[in-house]
Short mmCIF file of C-alpha atoms and ligand atoms in Angstrom, two decimals:
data_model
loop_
_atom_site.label_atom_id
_atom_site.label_comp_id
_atom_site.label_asym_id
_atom_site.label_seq_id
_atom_site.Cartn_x
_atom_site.Cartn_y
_atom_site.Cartn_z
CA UNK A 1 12.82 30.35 16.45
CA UNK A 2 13.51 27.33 18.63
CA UNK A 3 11.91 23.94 18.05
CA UNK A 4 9.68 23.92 20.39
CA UNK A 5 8.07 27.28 18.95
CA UNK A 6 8.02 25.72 15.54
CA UNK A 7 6.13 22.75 16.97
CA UNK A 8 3.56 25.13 18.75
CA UNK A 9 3.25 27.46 16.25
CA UNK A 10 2.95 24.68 13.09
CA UNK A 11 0.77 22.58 14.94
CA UNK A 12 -1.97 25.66 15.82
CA UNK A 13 -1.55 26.21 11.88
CA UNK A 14 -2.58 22.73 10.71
CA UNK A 15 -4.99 22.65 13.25
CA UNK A 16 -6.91 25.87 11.85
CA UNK A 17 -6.73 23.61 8.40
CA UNK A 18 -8.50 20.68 9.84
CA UNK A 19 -5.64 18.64 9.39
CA UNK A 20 -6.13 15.15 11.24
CA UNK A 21 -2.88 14.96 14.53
CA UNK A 22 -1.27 18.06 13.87
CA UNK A 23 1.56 17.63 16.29
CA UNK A 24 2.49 14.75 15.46
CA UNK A 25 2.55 15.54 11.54
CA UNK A 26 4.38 18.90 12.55
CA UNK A 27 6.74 16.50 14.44
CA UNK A 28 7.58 14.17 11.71
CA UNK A 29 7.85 17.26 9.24
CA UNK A 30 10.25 18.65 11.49
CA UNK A 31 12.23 15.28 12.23
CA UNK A 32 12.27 14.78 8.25
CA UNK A 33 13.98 18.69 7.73
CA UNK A 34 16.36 18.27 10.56
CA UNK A 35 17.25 14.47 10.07
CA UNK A 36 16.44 13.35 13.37
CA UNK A 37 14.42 10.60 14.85
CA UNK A 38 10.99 12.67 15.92
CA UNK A 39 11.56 11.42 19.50
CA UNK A 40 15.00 13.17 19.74
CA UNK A 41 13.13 16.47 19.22
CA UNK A 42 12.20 16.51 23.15
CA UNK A 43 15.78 16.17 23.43
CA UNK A 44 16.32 19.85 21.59
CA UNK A 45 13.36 21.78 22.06
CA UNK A 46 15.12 24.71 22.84
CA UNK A 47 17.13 24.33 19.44
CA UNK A 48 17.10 27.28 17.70
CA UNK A 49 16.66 26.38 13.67
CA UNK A 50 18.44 28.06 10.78
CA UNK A 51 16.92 30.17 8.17
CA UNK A 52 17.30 27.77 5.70
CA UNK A 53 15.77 25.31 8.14
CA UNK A 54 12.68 26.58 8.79
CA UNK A 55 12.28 28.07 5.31
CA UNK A 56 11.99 24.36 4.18
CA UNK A 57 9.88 23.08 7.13
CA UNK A 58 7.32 26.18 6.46
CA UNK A 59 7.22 25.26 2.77
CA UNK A 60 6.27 21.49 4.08
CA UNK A 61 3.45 22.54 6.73
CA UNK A 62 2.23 24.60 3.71
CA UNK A 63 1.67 21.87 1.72
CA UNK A 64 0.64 19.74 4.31
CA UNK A 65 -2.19 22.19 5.60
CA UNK A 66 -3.44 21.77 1.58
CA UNK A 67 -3.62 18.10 2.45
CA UNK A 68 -1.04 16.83 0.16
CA UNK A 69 -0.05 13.53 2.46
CA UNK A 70 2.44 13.11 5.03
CA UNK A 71 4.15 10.27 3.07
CA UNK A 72 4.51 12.01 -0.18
CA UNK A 73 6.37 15.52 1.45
CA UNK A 74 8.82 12.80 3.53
CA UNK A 75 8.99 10.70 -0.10
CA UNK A 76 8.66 7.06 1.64
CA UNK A 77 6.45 5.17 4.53
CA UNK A 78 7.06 2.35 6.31
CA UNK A 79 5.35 -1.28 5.23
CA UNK A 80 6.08 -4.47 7.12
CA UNK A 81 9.05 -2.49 8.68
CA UNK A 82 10.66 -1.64 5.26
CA UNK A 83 10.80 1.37 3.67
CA UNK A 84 9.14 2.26 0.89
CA UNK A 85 9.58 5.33 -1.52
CA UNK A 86 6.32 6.67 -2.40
CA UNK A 87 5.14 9.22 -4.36
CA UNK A 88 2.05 10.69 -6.21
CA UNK A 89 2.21 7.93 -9.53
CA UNK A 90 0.97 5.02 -6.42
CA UNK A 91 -1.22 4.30 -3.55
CA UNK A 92 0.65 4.98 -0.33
CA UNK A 93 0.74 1.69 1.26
CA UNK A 94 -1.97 1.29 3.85
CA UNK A 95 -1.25 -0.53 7.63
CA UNK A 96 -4.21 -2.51 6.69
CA UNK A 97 -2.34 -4.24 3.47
CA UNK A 98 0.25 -5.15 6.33
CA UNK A 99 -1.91 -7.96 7.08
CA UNK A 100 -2.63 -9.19 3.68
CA UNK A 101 1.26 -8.81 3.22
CA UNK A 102 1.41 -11.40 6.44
CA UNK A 103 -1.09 -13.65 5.33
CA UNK A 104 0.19 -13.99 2.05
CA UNK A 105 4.22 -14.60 3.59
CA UNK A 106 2.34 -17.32 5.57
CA UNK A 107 0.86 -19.20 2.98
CA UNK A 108 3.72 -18.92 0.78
CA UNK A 109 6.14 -20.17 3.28
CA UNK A 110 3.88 -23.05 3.47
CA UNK A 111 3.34 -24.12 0.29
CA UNK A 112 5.80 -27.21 -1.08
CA UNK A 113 6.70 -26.34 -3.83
CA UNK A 114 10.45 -25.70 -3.87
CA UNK A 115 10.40 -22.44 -6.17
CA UNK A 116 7.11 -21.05 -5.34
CA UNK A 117 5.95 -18.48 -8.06
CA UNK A 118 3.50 -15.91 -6.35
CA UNK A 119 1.85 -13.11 -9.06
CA UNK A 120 1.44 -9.05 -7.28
CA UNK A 121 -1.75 -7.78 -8.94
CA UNK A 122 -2.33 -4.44 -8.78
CA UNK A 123 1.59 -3.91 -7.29
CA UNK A 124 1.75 0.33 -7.38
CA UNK A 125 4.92 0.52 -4.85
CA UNK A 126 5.62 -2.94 -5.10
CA UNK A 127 5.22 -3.39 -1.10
CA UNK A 128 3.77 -6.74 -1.35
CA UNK A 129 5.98 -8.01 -4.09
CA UNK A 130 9.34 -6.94 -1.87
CA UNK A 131 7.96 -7.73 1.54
CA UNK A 132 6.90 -11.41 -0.26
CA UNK A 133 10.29 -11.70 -2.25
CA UNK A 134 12.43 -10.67 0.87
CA UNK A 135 10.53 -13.21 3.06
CA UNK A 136 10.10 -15.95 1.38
CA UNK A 137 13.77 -16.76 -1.17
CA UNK A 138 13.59 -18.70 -3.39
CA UNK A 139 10.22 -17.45 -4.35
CA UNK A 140 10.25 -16.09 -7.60
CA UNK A 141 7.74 -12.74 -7.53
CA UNK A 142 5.74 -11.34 -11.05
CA UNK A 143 3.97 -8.03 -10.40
CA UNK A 144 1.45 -6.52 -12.68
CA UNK A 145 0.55 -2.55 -12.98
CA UNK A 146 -1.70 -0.92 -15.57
CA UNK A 147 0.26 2.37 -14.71
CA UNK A 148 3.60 3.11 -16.03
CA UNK A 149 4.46 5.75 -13.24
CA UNK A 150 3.37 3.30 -10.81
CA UNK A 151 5.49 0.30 -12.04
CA UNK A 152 8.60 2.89 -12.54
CA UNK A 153 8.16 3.71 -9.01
CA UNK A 154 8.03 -0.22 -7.97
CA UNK A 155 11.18 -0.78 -10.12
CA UNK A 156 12.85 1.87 -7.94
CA UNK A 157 11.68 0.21 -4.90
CA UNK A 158 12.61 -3.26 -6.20
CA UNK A 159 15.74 -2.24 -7.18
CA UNK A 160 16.86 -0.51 -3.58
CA UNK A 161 15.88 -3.58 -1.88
CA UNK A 162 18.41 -5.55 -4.22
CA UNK A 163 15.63 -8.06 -5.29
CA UNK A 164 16.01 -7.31 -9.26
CA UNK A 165 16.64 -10.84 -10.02
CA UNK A 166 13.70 -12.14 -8.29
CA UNK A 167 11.00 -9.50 -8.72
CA UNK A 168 9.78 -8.93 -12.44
CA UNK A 169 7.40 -6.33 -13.67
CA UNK A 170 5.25 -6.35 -16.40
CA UNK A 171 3.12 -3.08 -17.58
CA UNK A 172 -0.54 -3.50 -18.85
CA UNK A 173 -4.35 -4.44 -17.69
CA UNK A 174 -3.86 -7.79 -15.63
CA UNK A 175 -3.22 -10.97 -16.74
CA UNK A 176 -2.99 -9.60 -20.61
CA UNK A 177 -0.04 -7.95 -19.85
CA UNK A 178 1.95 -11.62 -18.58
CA UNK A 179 3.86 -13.99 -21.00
CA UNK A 180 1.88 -17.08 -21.90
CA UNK A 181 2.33 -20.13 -20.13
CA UNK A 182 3.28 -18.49 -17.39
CA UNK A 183 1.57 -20.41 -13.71
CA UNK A 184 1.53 -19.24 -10.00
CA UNK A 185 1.34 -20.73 -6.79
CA UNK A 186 -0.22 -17.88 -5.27
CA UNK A 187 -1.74 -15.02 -6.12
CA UNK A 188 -1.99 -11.77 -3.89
CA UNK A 189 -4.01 -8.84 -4.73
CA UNK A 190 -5.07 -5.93 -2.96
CA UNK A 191 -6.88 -3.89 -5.78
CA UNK A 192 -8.64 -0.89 -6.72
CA UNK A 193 -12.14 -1.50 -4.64
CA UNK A 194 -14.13 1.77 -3.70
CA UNK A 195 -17.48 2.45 -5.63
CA UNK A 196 -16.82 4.98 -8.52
CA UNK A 197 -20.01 6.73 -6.81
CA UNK A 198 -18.15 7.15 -3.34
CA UNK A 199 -14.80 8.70 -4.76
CA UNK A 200 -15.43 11.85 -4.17
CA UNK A 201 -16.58 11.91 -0.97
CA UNK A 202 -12.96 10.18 0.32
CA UNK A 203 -10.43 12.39 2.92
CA UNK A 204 -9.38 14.86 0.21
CA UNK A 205 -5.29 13.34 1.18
CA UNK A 206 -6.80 10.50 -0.65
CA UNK A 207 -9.40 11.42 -2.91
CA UNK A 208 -7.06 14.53 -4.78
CA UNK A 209 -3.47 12.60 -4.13
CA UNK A 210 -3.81 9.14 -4.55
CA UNK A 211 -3.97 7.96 -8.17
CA UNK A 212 -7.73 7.49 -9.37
CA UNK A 213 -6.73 4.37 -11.45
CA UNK A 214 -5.76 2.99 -7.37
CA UNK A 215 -9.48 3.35 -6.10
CA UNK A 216 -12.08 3.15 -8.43
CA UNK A 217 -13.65 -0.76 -8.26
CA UNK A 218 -16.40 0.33 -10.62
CA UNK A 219 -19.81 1.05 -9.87
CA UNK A 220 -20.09 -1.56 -6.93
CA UNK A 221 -16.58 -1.37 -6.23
CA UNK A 222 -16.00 -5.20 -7.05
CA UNK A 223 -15.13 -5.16 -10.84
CA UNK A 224 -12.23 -6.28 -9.73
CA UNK A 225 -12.75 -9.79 -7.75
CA UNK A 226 -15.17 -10.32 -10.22
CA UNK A 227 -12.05 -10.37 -12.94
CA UNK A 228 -10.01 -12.16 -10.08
CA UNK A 229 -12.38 -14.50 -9.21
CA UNK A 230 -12.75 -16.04 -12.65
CA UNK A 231 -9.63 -15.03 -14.55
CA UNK A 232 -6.99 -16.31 -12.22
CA UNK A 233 -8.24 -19.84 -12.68
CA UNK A 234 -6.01 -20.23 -15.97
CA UNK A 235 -3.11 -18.76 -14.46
CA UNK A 236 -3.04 -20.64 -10.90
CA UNK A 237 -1.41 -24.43 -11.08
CA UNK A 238 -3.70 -26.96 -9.11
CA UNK A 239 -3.83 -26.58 -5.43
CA UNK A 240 -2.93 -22.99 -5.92
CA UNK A 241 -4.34 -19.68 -3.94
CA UNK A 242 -5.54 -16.48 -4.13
CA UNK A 243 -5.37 -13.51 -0.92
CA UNK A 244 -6.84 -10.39 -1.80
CA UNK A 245 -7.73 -7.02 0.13
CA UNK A 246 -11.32 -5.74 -0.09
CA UNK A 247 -13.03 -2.82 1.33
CA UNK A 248 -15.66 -2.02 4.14
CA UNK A 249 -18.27 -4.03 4.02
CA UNK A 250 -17.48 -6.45 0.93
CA UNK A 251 -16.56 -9.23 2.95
CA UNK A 252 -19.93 -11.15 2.26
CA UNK A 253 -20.43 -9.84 -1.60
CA UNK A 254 -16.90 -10.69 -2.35
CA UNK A 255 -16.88 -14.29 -0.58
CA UNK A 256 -19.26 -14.61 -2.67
CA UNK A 257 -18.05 -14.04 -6.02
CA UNK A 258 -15.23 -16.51 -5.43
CA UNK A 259 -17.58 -19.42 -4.49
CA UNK A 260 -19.76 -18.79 -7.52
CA UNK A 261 -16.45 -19.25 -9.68
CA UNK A 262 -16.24 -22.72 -7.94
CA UNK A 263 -12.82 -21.58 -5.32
CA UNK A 264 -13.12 -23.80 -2.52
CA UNK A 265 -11.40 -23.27 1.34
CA UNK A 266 -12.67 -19.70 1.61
CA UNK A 267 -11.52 -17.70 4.58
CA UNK A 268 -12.05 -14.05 5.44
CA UNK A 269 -9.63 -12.73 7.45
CA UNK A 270 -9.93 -9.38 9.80
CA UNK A 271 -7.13 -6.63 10.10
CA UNK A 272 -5.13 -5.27 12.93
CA UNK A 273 -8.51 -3.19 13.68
CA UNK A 274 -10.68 -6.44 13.63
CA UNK A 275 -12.54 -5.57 10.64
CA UNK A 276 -12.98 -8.29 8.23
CA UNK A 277 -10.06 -7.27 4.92
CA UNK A 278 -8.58 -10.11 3.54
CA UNK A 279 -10.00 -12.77 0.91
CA UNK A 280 -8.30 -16.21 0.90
CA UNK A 281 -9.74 -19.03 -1.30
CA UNK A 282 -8.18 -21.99 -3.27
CA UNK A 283 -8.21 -24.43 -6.32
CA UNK A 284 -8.24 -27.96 -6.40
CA UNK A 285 -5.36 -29.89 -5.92
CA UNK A 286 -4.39 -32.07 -9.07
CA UNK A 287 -6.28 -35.25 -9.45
CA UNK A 288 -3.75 -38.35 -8.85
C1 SAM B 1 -5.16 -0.18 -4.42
S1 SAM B 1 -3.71 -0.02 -5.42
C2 SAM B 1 -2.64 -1.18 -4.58
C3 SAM B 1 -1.17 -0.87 -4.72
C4 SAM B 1 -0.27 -1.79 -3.86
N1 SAM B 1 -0.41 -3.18 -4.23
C5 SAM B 1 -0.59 -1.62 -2.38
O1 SAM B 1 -1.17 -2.54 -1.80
O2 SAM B 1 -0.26 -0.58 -1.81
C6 SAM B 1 -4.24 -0.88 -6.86
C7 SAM B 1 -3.23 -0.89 -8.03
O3 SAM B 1 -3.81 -1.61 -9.11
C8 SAM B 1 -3.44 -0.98 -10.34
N2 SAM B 1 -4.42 -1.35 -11.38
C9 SAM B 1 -5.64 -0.80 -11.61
N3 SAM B 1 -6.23 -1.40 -12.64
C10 SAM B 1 -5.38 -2.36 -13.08
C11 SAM B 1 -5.41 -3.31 -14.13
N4 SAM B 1 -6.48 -3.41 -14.94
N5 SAM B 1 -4.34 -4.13 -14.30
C12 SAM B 1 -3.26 -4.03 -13.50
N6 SAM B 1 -3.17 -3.14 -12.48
C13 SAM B 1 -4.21 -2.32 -12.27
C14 SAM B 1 -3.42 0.49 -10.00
O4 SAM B 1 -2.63 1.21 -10.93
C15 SAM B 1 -2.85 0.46 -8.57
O5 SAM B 1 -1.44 0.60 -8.61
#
């Protein structure tokens, strides 16, 4: 079969499966098996594959047409333009955290404190924590999973960007799991935040592959900036900040919260679609 038959025919298969851009998925799949770019495959279609080719691309469409995501039968994505390996144990990192992962590299690059320490809460992948660590040396990152698959995955992912030295992990719920005494400059956060109630009704590539412990905010879906809202407050020297991620139609619950916990300077920030995603408040300065 040539490759442009294998596109046709995959893509009319994923289609009958209700599977969202099935030429394009069949086109990555296919660019994955053979190791090319997708954009070469116009430059092949008539191609013809090998057995063992095509025995491995109809395995993938297979598993793709029983919605197991994209991302996890290539075994990375792409976040801030670096990649990422990703796998069931974390969230797949979303284009919308690309703009907390901006704002964040903004503020932290702005901050004067020579050694800026910045605290990942929440990291699965580690995608913040690199993308913050690789833009902003000398910052010194911290990340924080309650998942020990998760944070096994981000030490693979901190360890094949070669940022080791400047990225540490720590395994347990939040700020118990971090060494006394320990103070940030920033915070970033982009944490679990759909309503327990709403789970199931997610895109089944979410709801069945992405980790539970990765969605569920609680009842309301804001346990979470509730706990961030008043618990980073010990951790954060003076002047210090907080940018978190919330979901679709928090914005005005979640500003909220962080007022009420006294957080001053509080911005909401929209992402690439214009919907409003990002959290960004402050503590006082030190008094002179
Ligand atoms: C929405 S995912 C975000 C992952 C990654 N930061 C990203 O943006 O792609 C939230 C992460 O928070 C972790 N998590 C959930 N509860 C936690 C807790 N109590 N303490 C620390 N991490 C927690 C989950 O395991 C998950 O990896």
């Amino acid at each position: 079969m040539t490759v442009v038959e294998v596109i046709q025919r995959s893509t009319e298969f994923l289609q009958r499966h209700g599977v969202e851009s099935p030429r394009l998925q069949v086109e990555l799949l296919l660019g994955h098996v053979l190791k090319l770019p997708r954009l070469q495959l116009y430059l092949c279609h008539d191609r013809v594959l090998a057995e063992a080719e095509l025995d491995t691309l109809r395995t993938l469409v297979k598993r793709r047409a029983n919605r197991e995501p994209l991302q996890h039968l290539i075994g990375s994505t792409s976040f801030c333009g670096r990649e990422i390996r990703v796998s069931p144990a974390a969230l797949i990192p979303r284009p919308e955290t690309e703009t907390l992962a901006e704002l964040t590299v903004a503020a932290l690059r702005g901050l004067s404190t020579g050694t800026p320490v910045a605290l990942d809460f929440g990291t699965g992948t580690g995608c913040l924590a690199i993308h913050l660590a690789t833009e902003c040396p000398p910052a010194w990152l911290h990340a924080v999973d309650l998942s020990e698959p998760a944070l096994a995955l981000a030490r693979t992912n901190v360890a094949a960007h070669g940022l080791a030295e400047r990225v540490s992990l720590h395994l347990g719920d939040g700020f118990g799991a971090l060494p006394a005494g320990l103070r940030f400059d920033l915070i970033v956060s982009n944490p679990p935040y759909i309503p327990a109630g709403e789970i199931a009704e997610l895109q089944v590539e979410v709801r069945d592959f992405d980790p539970r412990a990765a969605l569920d905010g609680g009842t309301d879906g804001l346990d979470f900036y509730r706990r961030l809202a008043t618990e980073s407050v010990a951790w954060l020297n003076p002047g210090g900040g907080l940018f978190a991620e919330f979901g679709d139609g928090q914005q005005t619950a979640v500003a909220a919260l962080f007022s009420a916990a006294g957080w001053r300077r509080i911005n909401v920030h929209r992402d690439l679609t214009g919907k409003p995603r990002v959290v960004e408040a402050w503590r006082e300065p030190a008094t002179p």
